[in-house]
Amino acid sequence: MKKTYLLLLTAICAISLTAQAQRGTGGGGGGQGTGAGGGGFAGRQGAGGATTAAPSGGSSTTTSNPLQISKSRILLLDSAITTKHTVTIKGKAVPYTAAAGTQPVWDEDGHAIAGIFYTYYERTDITDEQRATRPLVISFNGGPGTGSLWMELGYTGPRKLKIDDEGYPIQPYGLEDNSNSILDVADIVYIDPVNTGYSRTANSEVNKAQFFGVNEDIRYLATWISTFVSRKNRWASPKFLIGESYGTTRASGLALELQDSHWMYLNGVILVSPTDLGIERSGPAAAALYTPYEAATAWYHKALPAEYQNRSLPKYLAEVEKFTLDELTPAMTKGGMLSNSERKSVAAKLARYIGIKESVVLDNNLAISAGFFWKELLRSKGYTIGRLDSRYKGIDRDNGGTRTDYNPEQQSWSHSFTPAIHIYLKDELKYKTDLEYLVYGPVQPWNNTVNRTGYNLRQAMAENPYLHLLVQSGYFDGACDYFNAKYSMWQMDPSGRLKDRMKWEGYESGHMLYLRKPDAAEACDNLRKFLKESVAKAGTPAKY
């Protein structure tokens, strides 16, 4: 009888411990040591490893998971699985570990209020001494409301999705080694903000407004980054932020927030397809600045006169940029005081540069908005063009009207990236969960007030003589167009005293400039060069 009782008690205890392990970081009622929602528990458990089959293109893989990822729609707030791999970059084998997991966001009382999902890649064939001088690249995408899958599987990570040479989806879906990855020269962490990817609040009672806004987003992510750098022992490493689209707003603001609130000084910020960064533009200037992008798109679709069409794109755009600054902007500034002859002369030039009829340009008072342009340029051929990448064509229900029905490039990208991220995380990185991966997550309403991120980036550069800036743009991006990116750089530093640490690059692609294979190779090589040049030689003081 006594023996039976002891066996029953042991079984009950085992069931209880299993249940606790399954929900220990999930966001239910956390007990002591778990914080609100159970955060902060899993990372302190004993290591429990398992050997798994190798992912395609990789070496034999060992996973280390302190608290086994369960099939659940409840997020583990503090847990990770680490796998071992090898990738060939520039003809050389690079061994590395990939950690997929979560790290908490804590409130002022030390309670976990959210779990941020990340993937962290670290090269393994180097010494601890070498790692201290090895760059750490901290990567974000945009939206706001999208995860980091785009640059992770399209640009800088060790694995990339299978697409054709121009970036269009192909089947069967899958992944392959990224021979252009920057993992040979830098370790990389990709971060999904709250309500993107697998990142979630600890429970439904957490106030989401504290995450959803320009400055709210910057504040909590800066604290998260500081914790991550401490956990991974990377304070000695040169550190870089790279953001794409809204991620450039985030990265620009983080540069100053990390510096002034967490005493973390960066070596570089990389802005891929940047937003306006809160830099003021309105009136004639705002309208005119889109003209070079429209001219580039017309060139791509062969909608120009032969004298322009036969030129190289950079040479052609140099002429259009000069016209925009020297003729179009002053003419639009005059408005109704512009003489009829001058108006007609400017309209004729503009029409030829952007492939739109002169009468249409005059009807729109010289201001051809991007939205109208996407509908108008190929109207006679029955097509619309994409917003984020105007190389893509769409078909609307009605050929008339002034607005397109959908964004063809965005549908194409969702088509190719969504299967890839699920295959990658579950099959290769062994992160098993029934939680839905949010390619586009709910983050509205978003507080856009007091956006000074571009000016804050300039302030960070002024305070930190080590800090360098690289901007990469696609000529055919109509949402975050290349000439507005140049304008932001000019206005960030009106005195020109920081321009030696600022660089802009253009590519014959769109918003995701890395999806076109020739651009991906060139852009990654330029990243390598920027990382190297932004790290000062040993013993060089940070001073003016």
PDB file of N, CA, C and O in Angstrom, residues 453-513:
ATOM      1  N   THR A 453      13.479  61.416 -35.971  1.00  0.00           N
ATOM      2  CA  THR A 453      14.500  60.377 -36.031  1.00  0.00           C
ATOM      3  C   THR A 453      15.676  60.752 -36.930  1.00  0.00           C
ATOM      4  O   THR A 453      16.828  60.416 -36.620  1.00  0.00           O
ATOM      5  N   GLY A 454      15.415  61.411 -38.042  1.00  0.00           N
ATOM      6  CA  GLY A 454      16.515  61.830 -38.907  1.00  0.00           C
ATOM      7  C   GLY A 454      17.426  62.835 -38.221  1.00  0.00           C
ATOM      8  O   GLY A 454      18.660  62.732 -38.288  1.00  0.00           O
ATOM      9  N   TYR A 455      16.818  63.813 -37.549  1.00  0.00           N
ATOM     10  CA  TYR A 455      17.608  64.796 -36.811  1.00  0.00           C
ATOM     11  C   TYR A 455      18.327  64.138 -35.631  1.00  0.00           C
ATOM     12  O   TYR A 455      19.455  64.531 -35.281  1.00  0.00           O
ATOM     13  N   ASN A 456      17.692  63.143 -35.013  1.00  0.00           N
ATOM     14  CA  ASN A 456      18.336  62.429 -33.910  1.00  0.00           C
ATOM     15  C   ASN A 456      19.557  61.642 -34.387  1.00  0.00           C
ATOM     16  O   ASN A 456      20.561  61.540 -33.670  1.00  0.00           O
ATOM     17  N   LEU A 457      19.464  61.082 -35.591  1.00  0.00           N
ATOM     18  CA  LEU A 457      20.615  60.380 -36.143  1.00  0.00           C
ATOM     19  C   LEU A 457      21.777  61.344 -36.367  1.00  0.00           C
ATOM     20  O   LEU A 457      22.934  61.028 -36.065  1.00  0.00           O
ATOM     21  N   ARG A 458      21.475  62.522 -36.880  1.00  0.00           N
ATOM     22  CA  ARG A 458      22.534  63.521 -37.058  1.00  0.00           C
ATOM     23  C   ARG A 458      23.160  63.885 -35.716  1.00  0.00           C
ATOM     24  O   ARG A 458      24.390  64.027 -35.601  1.00  0.00           O
ATOM     25  N   GLN A 459      22.319  64.034 -34.677  1.00  0.00           N
ATOM     26  CA  GLN A 459      22.827  64.358 -33.354  1.00  0.00           C
ATOM     27  C   GLN A 459      23.743  63.250 -32.831  1.00  0.00           C
ATOM     28  O   GLN A 459      24.794  63.525 -32.238  1.00  0.00           O
ATOM     29  N   ALA A 460      23.333  62.002 -33.068  1.00  0.00           N
ATOM     30  CA  ALA A 460      24.165  60.876 -32.640  1.00  0.00           C
ATOM     31  C   ALA A 460      25.514  60.900 -33.348  1.00  0.00           C
ATOM     32  O   ALA A 460      26.557  60.628 -32.734  1.00  0.00           O
ATOM     33  N   MET A 461      25.509  61.232 -34.630  1.00  0.00           N
ATOM     34  CA  MET A 461      26.761  61.308 -35.384  1.00  0.00           C
ATOM     35  C   MET A 461      27.630  62.461 -34.882  1.00  0.00           C
ATOM     36  O   MET A 461      28.865  62.328 -34.802  1.00  0.00           O
ATOM     37  N   ALA A 462      27.006  63.570 -34.518  1.00  0.00           N
ATOM     38  CA  ALA A 462      27.774  64.701 -33.994  1.00  0.00           C
ATOM     39  C   ALA A 462      28.416  64.348 -32.668  1.00  0.00           C
ATOM     40  O   ALA A 462      29.577  64.706 -32.406  1.00  0.00           O
ATOM     41  N   GLU A 463      27.690  63.625 -31.823  1.00  0.00           N
ATOM     42  CA  GLU A 463      28.198  63.250 -30.503  1.00  0.00           C
ATOM     43  C   GLU A 463      29.255  62.150 -30.561  1.00  0.00           C
ATOM     44  O   GLU A 463      30.070  62.029 -29.650  1.00  0.00           O
ATOM     45  N   ASN A 464      29.213  61.344 -31.607  1.00  0.00           N
ATOM     46  CA  ASN A 464      30.065  60.161 -31.703  1.00  0.00           C
ATOM     47  C   ASN A 464      30.885  60.194 -32.992  1.00  0.00           C
ATOM     48  O   ASN A 464      30.398  59.826 -34.060  1.00  0.00           O
ATOM     49  N   PRO A 465      32.140  60.626 -32.937  1.00  0.00           N
ATOM     50  CA  PRO A 465      32.964  60.711 -34.155  1.00  0.00           C
ATOM     51  C   PRO A 465      33.213  59.369 -34.836  1.00  0.00           C
ATOM     52  O   PRO A 465      33.650  59.340 -35.988  1.00  0.00           O
ATOM     53  N   TYR A 466      32.953  58.242 -34.153  1.00  0.00           N
ATOM     54  CA  TYR A 466      33.102  56.926 -34.774  1.00  0.00           C
ATOM     55  C   TYR A 466      31.936  56.589 -35.717  1.00  0.00           C
ATOM     56  O   TYR A 466      32.051  55.711 -36.564  1.00  0.00           O
ATOM     57  N   LEU A 467      30.801  57.238 -35.534  1.00  0.00           N
ATOM     58  CA  LEU A 467      29.554  56.799 -36.173  1.00  0.00           C
ATOM     59  C   LEU A 467      29.482  57.211 -37.649  1.00  0.00           C
ATOM     60  O   LEU A 467      29.600  58.387 -37.985  1.00  0.00           O
ATOM     61  N   HIS A 468      29.256  56.210 -38.515  1.00  0.00           N
ATOM     62  CA  HIS A 468      29.149  56.420 -39.958  1.00  0.00           C
ATOM     63  C   HIS A 468      27.751  56.029 -40.445  1.00  0.00           C
ATOM     64  O   HIS A 468      27.065  55.222 -39.820  1.00  0.00           O
ATOM     65  N   LEU A 469      27.364  56.574 -41.590  1.00  0.00           N
ATOM     66  CA  LEU A 469      26.038  56.318 -42.175  1.00  0.00           C
ATOM     67  C   LEU A 469      26.171  55.852 -43.613  1.00  0.00           C
ATOM     68  O   LEU A 469      26.888  56.460 -44.412  1.00  0.00           O
ATOM     69  N   LEU A 470      25.463  54.770 -43.935  1.00  0.00           N
ATOM     70  CA  LEU A 470      25.343  54.282 -45.309  1.00  0.00           C
ATOM     71  C   LEU A 470      23.867  54.196 -45.661  1.00  0.00           C
ATOM     72  O   LEU A 470      23.079  53.623 -44.905  1.00  0.00           O
ATOM     73  N   VAL A 471      23.489  54.755 -46.814  1.00  0.00           N
ATOM     74  CA  VAL A 471      22.114  54.700 -47.305  1.00  0.00           C
ATOM     75  C   VAL A 471      22.111  53.945 -48.627  1.00  0.00           C
ATOM     76  O   VAL A 471      22.888  54.258 -49.537  1.00  0.00           O
ATOM     77  N   GLN A 472      21.238  52.945 -48.731  1.00  0.00           N
ATOM     78  CA  GLN A 472      21.087  52.163 -49.955  1.00  0.00           C
ATOM     79  C   GLN A 472      19.654  52.304 -50.468  1.00  0.00           C
ATOM     80  O   GLN A 472      18.710  52.097 -49.706  1.00  0.00           O
ATOM     81  N   SER A 473      19.512  52.647 -51.744  1.00  0.00           N
ATOM     82  CA  SER A 473      18.190  52.865 -52.329  1.00  0.00           C
ATOM     83  C   SER A 473      18.070  52.149 -53.661  1.00  0.00           C
ATOM     84  O   SER A 473      19.052  51.991 -54.395  1.00  0.00           O
ATOM     85  N   GLY A 474      16.822  51.750 -53.981  1.00  0.00           N
ATOM     86  CA  GLY A 474      16.509  51.213 -55.297  1.00  0.00           C
ATOM     87  C   GLY A 474      15.888  52.295 -56.155  1.00  0.00           C
ATOM     88  O   GLY A 474      14.985  53.006 -55.715  1.00  0.00           O
ATOM     89  N   TYR A 475      16.338  52.431 -57.362  1.00  0.00           N
ATOM     90  CA  TYR A 475      15.829  53.490 -58.243  1.00  0.00           C
ATOM     91  C   TYR A 475      14.345  53.344 -58.542  1.00  0.00           C
ATOM     92  O   TYR A 475      13.666  54.339 -58.827  1.00  0.00           O
ATOM     93  N   PHE A 476      13.814  52.112 -58.476  1.00  0.00           N
ATOM     94  CA  PHE A 476      12.425  51.879 -58.871  1.00  0.00           C
ATOM     95  C   PHE A 476      11.485  51.746 -57.671  1.00  0.00           C
ATOM     96  O   PHE A 476      10.378  51.232 -57.794  1.00  0.00           O
ATOM     97  N   ASP A 477      11.919  52.211 -56.521  1.00  0.00           N
ATOM     98  CA  ASP A 477      11.104  52.211 -55.304  1.00  0.00           C
ATOM     99  C   ASP A 477      10.272  53.492 -55.281  1.00  0.00           C
ATOM    100  O   ASP A 477      10.802  54.595 -55.180  1.00  0.00           O
ATOM    101  N   GLY A 478       8.941  53.342 -55.341  1.00  0.00           N
ATOM    102  CA  GLY A 478       8.055  54.504 -55.352  1.00  0.00           C
ATOM    103  C   GLY A 478       7.488  54.859 -53.995  1.00  0.00           C
ATOM    104  O   GLY A 478       6.813  55.871 -53.850  1.00  0.00           O
ATOM    105  N   ALA A 479       7.744  54.042 -52.980  1.00  0.00           N
ATOM    106  CA  ALA A 479       7.258  54.320 -51.627  1.00  0.00           C
ATOM    107  C   ALA A 479       8.300  55.063 -50.812  1.00  0.00           C
ATOM    108  O   ALA A 479       7.982  56.011 -50.088  1.00  0.00           O
ATOM    109  N   CYS A 480       9.546  54.628 -50.911  1.00  0.00           N
ATOM    110  CA  CYS A 480      10.681  55.270 -50.221  1.00  0.00           C
ATOM    111  C   CYS A 480      11.716  55.586 -51.301  1.00  0.00           C
ATOM    112  O   CYS A 480      12.761  54.945 -51.384  1.00  0.00           O
ATOM    113  N   ASP A 481      11.399  56.550 -52.137  1.00  0.00           N
ATOM    114  CA  ASP A 481      12.155  56.750 -53.371  1.00  0.00           C
ATOM    115  C   ASP A 481      13.563  57.285 -53.122  1.00  0.00           C
ATOM    116  O   ASP A 481      13.848  57.917 -52.106  1.00  0.00           O
ATOM    117  N   TYR A 482      14.407  57.047 -54.074  1.00  0.00           N
ATOM    118  CA  TYR A 482      15.834  57.302 -53.901  1.00  0.00           C
ATOM    119  C   TYR A 482      16.171  58.781 -53.785  1.00  0.00           C
ATOM    120  O   TYR A 482      17.094  59.166 -53.051  1.00  0.00           O
ATOM    121  N   PHE A 483      15.447  59.666 -54.501  1.00  0.00           N
ATOM    122  CA  PHE A 483      15.801  61.085 -54.462  1.00  0.00           C
ATOM    123  C   PHE A 483      15.369  61.719 -53.141  1.00  0.00           C
ATOM    124  O   PHE A 483      16.041  62.613 -52.624  1.00  0.00           O
ATOM    125  N   ASN A 484      14.271  61.237 -52.574  1.00  0.00           N
ATOM    126  CA  ASN A 484      13.891  61.690 -51.238  1.00  0.00           C
ATOM    127  C   ASN A 484      14.905  61.220 -50.199  1.00  0.00           C
ATOM    128  O   ASN A 484      15.133  61.906 -49.194  1.00  0.00           O
ATOM    129  N   ALA A 485      15.519  60.055 -50.418  1.00  0.00           N
ATOM    130  CA  ALA A 485      16.572  59.590 -49.510  1.00  0.00           C
ATOM    131  C   ALA A 485      17.768  60.525 -49.567  1.00  0.00           C
ATOM    132  O   ALA A 485      18.364  60.866 -48.533  1.00  0.00           O
ATOM    133  N   LYS A 486      18.123  60.961 -50.759  1.00  0.00           N
ATOM    134  CA  LYS A 486      19.207  61.933 -50.894  1.00  0.00           C
ATOM    135  C   LYS A 486      18.846  63.249 -50.199  1.00  0.00           C
ATOM    136  O   LYS A 486      19.668  63.839 -49.485  1.00  0.00           O
ATOM    137  N   TYR A 487      17.609  63.678 -50.410  1.00  0.00           N
ATOM    138  CA  TYR A 487      17.145  64.926 -49.803  1.00  0.00           C
ATOM    139  C   TYR A 487      17.245  64.866 -48.271  1.00  0.00           C
ATOM    140  O   TYR A 487      17.657  65.831 -47.620  1.00  0.00           O
ATOM    141  N   SER A 488      16.876  63.711 -47.694  1.00  0.00           N
ATOM    142  CA  SER A 488      16.957  63.558 -46.236  1.00  0.00           C
ATOM    143  C   SER A 488      18.387  63.726 -45.752  1.00  0.00           C
ATOM    144  O   SER A 488      18.645  64.384 -44.741  1.00  0.00           O
ATOM    145  N   MET A 489      19.345  63.144 -46.473  1.00  0.00           N
ATOM    146  CA  MET A 489      20.745  63.293 -46.089  1.00  0.00           C
ATOM    147  C   MET A 489      21.177  64.753 -46.153  1.00  0.00           C
ATOM    148  O   MET A 489      21.883  65.248 -45.265  1.00  0.00           O
ATOM    149  N   TRP A 490      20.743  65.446 -47.201  1.00  0.00           N
ATOM    150  CA  TRP A 490      21.123  66.858 -47.337  1.00  0.00           C
ATOM    151  C   TRP A 490      20.567  67.687 -46.188  1.00  0.00           C
ATOM    152  O   TRP A 490      21.251  68.564 -45.667  1.00  0.00           O
ATOM    153  N   GLN A 491      19.322  67.395 -45.795  1.00  0.00           N
ATOM    154  CA  GLN A 491      18.683  68.202 -44.757  1.00  0.00           C
ATOM    155  C   GLN A 491      19.123  67.792 -43.351  1.00  0.00           C
ATOM    156  O   GLN A 491      19.090  68.611 -42.430  1.00  0.00           O
ATOM    157  N   MET A 492      19.522  66.550 -43.172  1.00  0.00           N
ATOM    158  CA  MET A 492      20.057  66.133 -41.874  1.00  0.00           C
ATOM    159  C   MET A 492      21.296  66.935 -41.503  1.00  0.00           C
ATOM    160  O   MET A 492      21.506  67.284 -40.342  1.00  0.00           O
ATOM    161  N   ASP A 493      22.101  67.218 -42.504  1.00  0.00           N
ATOM    162  CA  ASP A 493      23.393  67.854 -42.264  1.00  0.00           C
ATOM    163  C   ASP A 493      23.537  69.082 -43.161  1.00  0.00           C
ATOM    164  O   ASP A 493      24.347  69.097 -44.099  1.00  0.00           O
ATOM    165  N   PRO A 494      22.738  70.141 -42.912  1.00  0.00           N
ATOM    166  CA  PRO A 494      22.749  71.301 -43.815  1.00  0.00           C
ATOM    167  C   PRO A 494      24.092  72.022 -43.880  1.00  0.00           C
ATOM    168  O   PRO A 494      24.399  72.661 -44.884  1.00  0.00           O
ATOM    169  N   SER A 495      24.898  71.893 -42.836  1.00  0.00           N
ATOM    170  CA  SER A 495      26.205  72.553 -42.865  1.00  0.00           C
ATOM    171  C   SER A 495      27.225  71.776 -43.696  1.00  0.00           C
ATOM    172  O   SER A 495      28.245  72.329 -44.109  1.00  0.00           O
ATOM    173  N   GLY A 496      26.958  70.489 -43.920  1.00  0.00           N
ATOM    174  CA  GLY A 496      27.889  69.656 -44.668  1.00  0.00           C
ATOM    175  C   GLY A 496      29.097  69.202 -43.881  1.00  0.00           C
ATOM    176  O   GLY A 496      30.011  68.576 -44.428  1.00  0.00           O
ATOM    177  N   ARG A 497      29.102  69.425 -42.577  1.00  0.00           N
ATOM    178  CA  ARG A 497      30.286  69.107 -41.775  1.00  0.00           C
ATOM    179  C   ARG A 497      30.391  67.620 -41.432  1.00  0.00           C
ATOM    180  O   ARG A 497      31.440  67.162 -40.983  1.00  0.00           O
ATOM    181  N   LEU A 498      29.307  66.886 -41.640  1.00  0.00           N
ATOM    182  CA  LEU A 498      29.337  65.444 -41.375  1.00  0.00           C
ATOM    183  C   LEU A 498      29.340  64.611 -42.658  1.00  0.00           C
ATOM    184  O   LEU A 498      29.320  63.383 -42.594  1.00  0.00           O
ATOM    185  N   LYS A 499      29.346  65.258 -43.804  1.00  0.00           N
ATOM    186  CA  LYS A 499      29.124  64.540 -45.061  1.00  0.00           C
ATOM    187  C   LYS A 499      30.229  63.526 -45.374  1.00  0.00           C
ATOM    188  O   LYS A 499      29.993  62.562 -46.115  1.00  0.00           O
ATOM    189  N   ASP A 500      31.403  63.687 -44.791  1.00  0.00           N
ATOM    190  CA  ASP A 500      32.473  62.717 -45.035  1.00  0.00           C
ATOM    191  C   ASP A 500      32.168  61.366 -44.398  1.00  0.00           C
ATOM    192  O   ASP A 500      32.798  60.358 -44.739  1.00  0.00           O
ATOM    193  N   ARG A 501      31.218  61.334 -43.471  1.00  0.00           N
ATOM    194  CA  ARG A 501      30.818  60.070 -42.836  1.00  0.00           C
ATOM    195  C   ARG A 501      29.456  59.596 -43.331  1.00  0.00           C
ATOM    196  O   ARG A 501      28.856  58.703 -42.735  1.00  0.00           O
ATOM    197  N   MET A 502      28.948  60.201 -44.400  1.00  0.00           N
ATOM    198  CA  MET A 502      27.670  59.813 -44.996  1.00  0.00           C
ATOM    199  C   MET A 502      27.886  59.347 -46.427  1.00  0.00           C
ATOM    200  O   MET A 502      28.627  59.973 -47.181  1.00  0.00           O
ATOM    201  N   LYS A 503      27.221  58.252 -46.792  1.00  0.00           N
ATOM    202  CA  LYS A 503      27.358  57.739 -48.154  1.00  0.00           C
ATOM    203  C   LYS A 503      26.017  57.225 -48.654  1.00  0.00           C
ATOM    204  O   LYS A 503      25.273  56.580 -47.906  1.00  0.00           O
ATOM    205  N   TRP A 504      25.703  57.508 -49.920  1.00  0.00           N
ATOM    206  CA  TRP A 504      24.476  57.021 -50.557  1.00  0.00           C
ATOM    207  C   TRP A 504      24.832  56.142 -51.742  1.00  0.00           C
ATOM    208  O   TRP A 504      25.793  56.427 -52.477  1.00  0.00           O
ATOM    209  N   GLU A 505      24.045  55.054 -51.930  1.00  0.00           N
ATOM    210  CA  GLU A 505      24.247  54.142 -53.059  1.00  0.00           C
ATOM    211  C   GLU A 505      22.899  53.851 -53.733  1.00  0.00           C
ATOM    212  O   GLU A 505      21.889  53.693 -53.052  1.00  0.00           O
ATOM    213  N   GLY A 506      22.907  53.766 -55.065  1.00  0.00           N
ATOM    214  CA  GLY A 506      21.693  53.455 -55.814  1.00  0.00           C
ATOM    215  C   GLY A 506      21.819  52.149 -56.579  1.00  0.00           C
ATOM    216  O   GLY A 506      22.908  51.798 -57.057  1.00  0.00           O
ATOM    217  N   TYR A 507      20.690  51.428 -56.700  1.00  0.00           N
ATOM    218  CA  TYR A 507      20.662  50.122 -57.363  1.00  0.00           C
ATOM    219  C   TYR A 507      19.487  50.049 -58.336  1.00  0.00           C
ATOM    220  O   TYR A 507      18.438  50.643 -58.090  1.00  0.00           O
ATOM    221  N   GLU A 508      19.680  49.292 -59.417  1.00  0.00           N
ATOM    222  CA  GLU A 508      18.634  49.173 -60.437  1.00  0.00           C
ATOM    223  C   GLU A 508      17.622  48.113 -60.006  1.00  0.00           C
ATOM    224  O   GLU A 508      17.419  47.096 -60.657  1.00  0.00           O
ATOM    225  N   SER A 509      16.973  48.403 -58.887  1.00  0.00           N
ATOM    226  CA  SER A 509      15.991  47.505 -58.301  1.00  0.00           C
ATOM    227  C   SER A 509      14.976  48.363 -57.568  1.00  0.00           C
ATOM    228  O   SER A 509      14.945  49.579 -57.739  1.00  0.00           O
ATOM    229  N   GLY A 510      14.141  47.724 -56.724  1.00  0.00           N
ATOM    230  CA  GLY A 510      13.119  48.477 -56.016  1.00  0.00           C
ATOM    231  C   GLY A 510      13.380  48.519 -54.528  1.00  0.00           C
ATOM    232  O   GLY A 510      14.519  48.537 -54.072  1.00  0.00           O
ATOM    233  N   HIS A 511      12.293  48.525 -53.742  1.00  0.00           N
ATOM    234  CA  HIS A 511      12.364  48.663 -52.294  1.00  0.00           C
ATOM    235  C   HIS A 511      13.237  47.578 -51.662  1.00  0.00           C
ATOM    236  O   HIS A 511      14.103  47.878 -50.843  1.00  0.00           O
ATOM    237  N   MET A 512      13.000  46.337 -52.046  1.00  0.00           N
ATOM    238  CA  MET A 512      13.866  45.235 -51.611  1.00  0.00           C
ATOM    239  C   MET A 512      14.937  45.046 -52.670  1.00  0.00           C
ATOM    240  O   MET A 512      14.908  44.113 -53.478  1.00  0.00           O
ATOM    241  N   LEU A 513      15.916  45.942 -52.639  1.00  0.00           N
ATOM    242  CA  LEU A 513      16.899  46.043 -53.712  1.00  0.00           C
ATOM    243  C   LEU A 513      17.728  44.773 -53.866  1.00  0.00           C
ATOM    244  O   LEU A 513      18.354  44.543 -54.909  1.00  0.00           O
TER     245      LEU A 513
END
